[in-house]
Coordinates of C-alpha atoms in Angstrom, one line a residue:
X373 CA -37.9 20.9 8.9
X374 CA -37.8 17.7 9.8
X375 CA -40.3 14.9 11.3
X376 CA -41.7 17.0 14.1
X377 CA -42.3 19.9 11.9
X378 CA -40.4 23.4 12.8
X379 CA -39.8 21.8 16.5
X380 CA -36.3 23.2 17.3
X381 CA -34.7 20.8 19.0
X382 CA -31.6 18.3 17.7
X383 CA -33.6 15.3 17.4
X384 CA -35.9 16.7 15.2
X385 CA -33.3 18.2 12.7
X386 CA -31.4 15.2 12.7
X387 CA -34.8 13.0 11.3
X388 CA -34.3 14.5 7.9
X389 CA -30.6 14.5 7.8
X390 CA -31.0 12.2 4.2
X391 CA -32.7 15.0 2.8
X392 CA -29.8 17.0 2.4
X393 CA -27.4 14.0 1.5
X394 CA -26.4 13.2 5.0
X395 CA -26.3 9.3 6.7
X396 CA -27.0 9.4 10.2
X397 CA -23.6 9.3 11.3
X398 CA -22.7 12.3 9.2
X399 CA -25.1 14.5 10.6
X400 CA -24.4 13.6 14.0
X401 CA -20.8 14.7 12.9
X402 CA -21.7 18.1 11.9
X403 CA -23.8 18.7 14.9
X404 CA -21.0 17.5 17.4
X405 CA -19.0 20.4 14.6
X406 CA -21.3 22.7 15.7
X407 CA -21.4 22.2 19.2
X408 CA -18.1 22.2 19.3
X409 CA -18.1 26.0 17.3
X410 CA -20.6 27.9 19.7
X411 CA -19.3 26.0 23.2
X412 CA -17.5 29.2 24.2
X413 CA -20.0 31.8 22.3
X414 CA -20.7 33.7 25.2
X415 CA -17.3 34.8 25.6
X416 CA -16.9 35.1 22.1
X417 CA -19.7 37.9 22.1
X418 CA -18.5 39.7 25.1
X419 CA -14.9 39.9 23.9
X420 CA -16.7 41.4 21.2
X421 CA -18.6 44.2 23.0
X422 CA -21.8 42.4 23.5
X423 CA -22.7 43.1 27.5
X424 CA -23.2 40.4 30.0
X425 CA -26.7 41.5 30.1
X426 CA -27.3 41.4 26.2
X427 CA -25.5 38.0 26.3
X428 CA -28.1 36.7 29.1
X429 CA -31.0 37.6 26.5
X430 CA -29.4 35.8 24.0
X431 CA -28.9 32.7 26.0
X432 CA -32.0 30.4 25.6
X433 CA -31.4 30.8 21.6
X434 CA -27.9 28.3 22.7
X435 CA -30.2 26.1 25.0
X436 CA -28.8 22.2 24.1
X437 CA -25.7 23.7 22.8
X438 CA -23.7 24.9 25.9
X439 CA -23.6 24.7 29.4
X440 CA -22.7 28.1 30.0
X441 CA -23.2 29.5 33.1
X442 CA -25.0 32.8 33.4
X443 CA -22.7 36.0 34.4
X444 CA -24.3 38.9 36.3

């Protein structure tokens, strides 16, 4: 939760970053972390069974985080 409320987006997560003991520059650390962890999650799932289809579902919940294209 941070100063927009339950707003999902990066920004918003990042506002309250001293709440959990974080300067700015840290938490823009762990994000760029994290980024860096689910940039090939797509191929991660499907090497792991998870169909091209089920993986297009899935997709908006990585919105920000990758720029994966779609397969079909």
């Amino acid at each position: 939760v941070g100063d927009r409320g339950r707003e999902a987006t990066l920004k918003n997560a990042l506002s309250r970053a001293s709440r959990f003991g974080f300067s700015d520059e840290e938490a823009s650390g762990v994000a760029e972390q994290l980024r860096t962890t689910v940039s090939n999650w797509r191929e991660h799932f499907e090497g792991h069974g998870v169909s091209a289809r089920e993986s297009d579902m899935l997709a908006p919940s990585f919105g920000g985080l990758t720029k994966q294209p779609a397969h079909r």
